[in-house]
Amino acid sequence: MTRSLRPRAAFRLHAGLVLAALLAAFPFASVALATNYNVSDVEAHGHWHSLALSLGEERHFRALEQHSYSDSIFSVNYTPGVCDLPWLEVRVELEELQSESRVANLVPGDLRVDYATIHSGAAEFITQRGDRGFYVNFYLDELDLLIDEMSEGETLRLRFDRGDEDYWFMSFDLAGAGDAIARAERLCEAAG
């Protein structure tokens, strides 16, 4: 693999911070979580947004698409000091608050931009105690190539193999992705 795997605890922390900041930034957000995090530098890029997240001294930068689904968000995330190690995440809104933080599953997952490279890897399904979100974090060998393809493409397609030919498909519009991703990365590098 070209990317080292982040510890699960780091993913949970980042997922929680990013979610809370996102919730503060957009109207469908839960007010209960919105007051704990700061969102700044929000900029629209077609169907994507870029923004800065902060909690005390901790900062993260995100490019996200929330246009394709009313209950799901796809994001590319950056952290100062490790801006060269972005991570991808999908958040799906659930009907009720989750009672525990746990890794629900680790399944094969494929991502593909238009008709470019099929990026196969693993998708980790995570829940967070007290959160209505269900998170999917990806482990891929050629993440830089995928992000480059996203910057030039029209549609990102995801496929999760939950076993016994039980597939879950999603697709996200990439209009504005290139600008949003580039800006999130620039903000991260400037903060480092």
CSV table of C-alpha atoms in Angstrom, one decimal:
chain,number,residue,atom,x,y,z
A,1,MET,CA,0.0,0.0,0.0
A,2,THR,CA,1.1,3.5,-0.7
A,3,ARG,CA,-0.7,5.0,2.4
A,4,SER,CA,-0.3,3.9,5.9
A,5,LEU,CA,-3.4,3.0,7.8
A,6,ARG,CA,-4.5,5.4,10.5
A,7,PRO,CA,-5.4,4.0,13.9
A,8,ARG,CA,-9.1,3.5,14.3
A,9,ALA,CA,-9.2,6.0,17.2
A,10,ALA,CA,-7.8,8.7,15.0
A,11,PHE,CA,-10.5,8.0,12.4
A,12,ARG,CA,-13.2,8.2,15.0
A,13,LEU,CA,-11.8,11.5,16.4
A,14,HIS,CA,-11.5,13.0,12.9
A,15,ALA,CA,-14.9,11.7,11.9
A,16,GLY,CA,-16.5,13.2,15.0
A,17,LEU,CA,-14.8,16.6,14.5
A,18,VAL,CA,-15.6,16.8,10.9
A,19,LEU,CA,-19.2,15.8,11.4
A,20,ALA,CA,-19.8,18.3,14.2
A,21,ALA,CA,-18.2,21.1,12.2
A,22,LEU,CA,-20.2,20.2,9.1
A,23,LEU,CA,-23.4,20.1,11.1
A,24,ALA,CA,-22.7,23.6,12.3
A,25,ALA,CA,-22.2,24.8,8.8
A,26,PHE,CA,-25.3,23.5,7.0
A,27,PRO,CA,-29.0,24.0,7.7
A,28,PHE,CA,-30.0,20.4,8.1
A,29,ALA,CA,-27.6,20.2,11.1
A,30,SER,CA,-28.4,19.2,14.6
A,31,VAL,CA,-28.2,22.2,16.9
A,32,ALA,CA,-27.0,20.0,19.8
A,33,LEU,CA,-23.7,19.3,18.1
A,34,ALA,CA,-23.3,22.6,16.3
A,35,THR,CA,-22.2,24.6,19.3
A,36,ASN,CA,-19.1,22.6,20.1
A,37,TYR,CA,-17.1,23.2,16.9
A,38,ASN,CA,-16.1,26.1,14.8
A,39,VAL,CA,-16.5,26.2,11.0
A,40,SER,CA,-14.8,28.9,9.0
A,41,ASP,CA,-13.7,29.7,5.4
A,42,VAL,CA,-16.8,28.0,3.9
A,43,GLU,CA,-16.7,28.4,0.1
A,44,ALA,CA,-19.0,26.9,-2.6
A,45,HIS,CA,-17.6,25.2,-5.6
A,46,GLY,CA,-20.4,23.9,-7.9
A,47,HIS,CA,-22.0,21.0,-6.0
A,48,TRP,CA,-19.0,20.9,-3.5
A,49,HIS,CA,-17.9,23.0,-0.6
A,50,SER,CA,-14.5,23.6,1.1
A,51,LEU,CA,-14.2,24.6,4.7
A,52,ALA,CA,-12.0,24.8,7.8
A,53,LEU,CA,-12.9,23.0,11.0
A,54,SER,CA,-11.4,23.8,14.4
A,55,LEU,CA,-11.7,22.7,18.0
A,56,GLY,CA,-9.2,24.4,20.3
A,57,GLU,CA,-5.8,24.0,18.6
A,58,GLU,CA,-6.9,21.2,16.4
A,59,ARG,CA,-7.7,22.0,12.8
A,60,HIS,CA,-9.0,20.0,9.8
A,61,PHE,CA,-9.9,21.0,6.2
A,62,ARG,CA,-12.6,19.4,4.2
A,63,ALA,CA,-13.9,19.3,0.7
A,64,LEU,CA,-17.4,17.8,0.6
A,65,GLU,CA,-20.3,16.9,-1.6
A,66,GLN,CA,-23.8,16.9,-0.1
A,67,HIS,CA,-25.8,17.5,-3.2
A,68,SER,CA,-26.3,13.9,-4.5
A,69,TYR,CA,-28.2,12.6,-1.4
A,70,SER,CA,-30.3,14.3,1.2
A,71,ASP,CA,-28.9,12.0,3.9
A,72,SER,CA,-25.3,11.4,2.8
A,73,ILE,CA,-22.1,13.4,2.5
A,74,PHE,CA,-18.9,12.4,0.7
A,75,SER,CA,-15.7,14.2,1.8
A,76,VAL,CA,-12.0,14.5,1.3
A,77,ASN,CA,-10.3,15.5,4.5
A,78,TYR,CA,-6.9,17.0,5.4
A,79,THR,CA,-5.1,17.6,8.7
A,80,PRO,CA,-2.2,20.0,9.1
A,81,GLY,CA,1.2,18.3,9.6
A,82,VAL,CA,0.0,15.3,7.5
A,83,CYS,CA,-1.6,17.2,4.6
A,84,ASP,CA,-0.1,14.6,2.2
A,85,LEU,CA,-2.3,11.9,3.9
A,86,PRO,CA,-5.9,12.9,3.2
A,87,TRP,CA,-8.7,10.5,4.0
A,88,LEU,CA,-12.0,9.8,2.3
A,89,GLU,CA,-15.3,9.5,4.2
A,90,VAL,CA,-19.0,9.0,3.6
A,91,ARG,CA,-21.4,9.9,6.3
A,92,VAL,CA,-25.0,8.6,6.1
A,93,GLU,CA,-27.7,10.0,8.5
A,94,LEU,CA,-29.5,7.3,10.5
A,95,GLU,CA,-32.9,7.6,12.1
A,96,GLU,CA,-31.7,7.4,15.7
A,97,LEU,CA,-28.7,8.2,17.9
A,98,GLN,CA,-26.2,5.3,18.2
A,99,SER,CA,-25.8,3.7,21.6
A,100,GLU,CA,-22.1,2.8,21.1
A,101,SER,CA,-19.0,3.7,19.2
A,102,ARG,CA,-17.9,0.7,17.2
A,103,VAL,CA,-16.5,-0.7,14.0
A,104,ALA,CA,-19.6,-2.3,12.5
A,105,ASN,CA,-17.9,-4.0,9.6
A,106,LEU,CA,-14.9,-4.0,7.3
A,107,VAL,CA,-15.8,-4.9,3.7
A,108,PRO,CA,-14.3,-4.8,0.2
A,109,GLY,CA,-15.1,-1.5,-1.5
A,110,ASP,CA,-14.5,-0.1,-5.0
A,111,LEU,CA,-14.4,3.5,-6.1
A,112,ARG,CA,-14.3,4.7,-9.7
A,113,VAL,CA,-14.5,8.0,-11.4
A,114,ASP,CA,-16.4,7.9,-14.7
A,115,TYR,CA,-14.7,5.1,-16.7
A,116,ALA,CA,-11.2,5.5,-15.2
A,117,THR,CA,-9.3,3.2,-12.8
A,118,ILE,CA,-11.3,0.9,-10.5
A,119,HIS,CA,-9.8,1.6,-7.0
A,120,SER,CA,-10.3,-1.5,-4.9
A,121,GLY,CA,-9.7,-1.5,-1.2
A,122,ALA,CA,-11.4,-1.8,2.1
A,123,ALA,CA,-14.3,0.2,3.6
A,124,GLU,CA,-14.6,0.4,7.3
A,125,PHE,CA,-18.2,1.0,8.7
A,126,ILE,CA,-18.2,2.9,12.0
A,127,THR,CA,-20.8,4.2,14.4
A,128,GLN,CA,-20.3,6.9,17.0
A,129,ARG,CA,-22.0,6.9,20.4
A,130,GLY,CA,-24.5,9.7,20.6
A,131,ASP,CA,-24.4,10.4,16.9
A,132,ARG,CA,-27.0,9.8,14.2
A,133,GLY,CA,-24.2,9.2,11.6
A,134,PHE,CA,-22.9,6.0,10.1
A,135,TYR,CA,-19.4,6.5,8.7
A,136,VAL,CA,-17.5,4.8,6.0
A,137,ASN,CA,-13.7,5.3,5.9
A,138,PHE,CA,-11.7,3.9,3.0
A,139,TYR,CA,-8.3,2.2,2.8
A,140,LEU,CA,-6.9,2.4,-0.8
A,141,ASP,CA,-3.6,1.8,-2.4
A,142,GLU,CA,-3.7,4.7,-5.0
A,143,LEU,CA,-5.5,7.4,-3.1
A,144,ASP,CA,-3.5,10.2,-4.9
A,145,LEU,CA,-4.6,8.9,-8.3
A,146,LEU,CA,-8.2,8.7,-7.2
A,147,ILE,CA,-8.2,12.3,-6.0
A,148,ASP,CA,-6.6,13.4,-9.3
A,149,GLU,CA,-9.3,11.6,-11.2
A,150,MET,CA,-12.0,13.1,-9.0
A,151,SER,CA,-10.6,16.6,-9.8
A,152,GLU,CA,-11.1,15.9,-13.5
A,153,GLY,CA,-14.2,13.6,-13.6
A,154,GLU,CA,-17.9,14.0,-13.6
A,155,THR,CA,-19.2,11.2,-11.3
A,156,LEU,CA,-17.7,9.2,-8.5
A,157,ARG,CA,-19.2,5.7,-8.1
A,158,LEU,CA,-18.8,3.6,-4.9
A,159,ARG,CA,-19.6,-0.1,-4.5
A,160,PHE,CA,-19.5,-2.0,-1.2
A,161,ASP,CA,-19.5,-5.8,-1.1
A,162,ARG,CA,-21.4,-6.8,2.1
A,163,GLY,CA,-21.0,-10.5,1.3
A,164,ASP,CA,-23.1,-13.1,-0.5
A,165,GLU,CA,-23.5,-10.8,-3.5
A,166,ASP,CA,-25.1,-8.1,-1.3
A,167,TYR,CA,-23.8,-4.9,-2.9
A,168,TRP,CA,-24.5,-1.3,-1.8
A,169,PHE,CA,-24.0,1.4,-4.5
A,170,MET,CA,-23.6,5.1,-4.3
A,171,SER,CA,-22.6,7.8,-6.7
A,172,PHE,CA,-21.6,11.4,-6.1
A,173,ASP,CA,-21.5,14.4,-8.5
A,174,LEU,CA,-18.0,15.8,-9.0
A,175,ALA,CA,-19.0,19.2,-10.3
A,176,GLY,CA,-16.7,21.5,-8.4
A,177,ALA,CA,-14.7,18.7,-6.7
A,178,GLY,CA,-11.4,19.8,-8.2
A,179,ASP,CA,-11.6,23.3,-6.9
A,180,ALA,CA,-12.9,22.3,-3.5
A,181,ILE,CA,-10.2,19.6,-3.0
A,182,ALA,CA,-7.4,21.9,-4.2
A,183,ARG,CA,-8.6,24.6,-1.8
A,184,ALA,CA,-8.9,22.3,1.2
A,185,GLU,CA,-5.4,21.0,0.5
A,186,ARG,CA,-4.0,24.6,0.2
A,187,LEU,CA,-5.7,25.6,3.4
A,188,CYS,CA,-4.1,22.6,5.1
A,189,GLU,CA,-0.7,23.4,3.8
A,190,ALA,CA,-0.9,27.0,4.8
A,191,ALA,CA,-2.0,26.0,8.4
A,192,GLY,CA,0.9,23.5,8.7
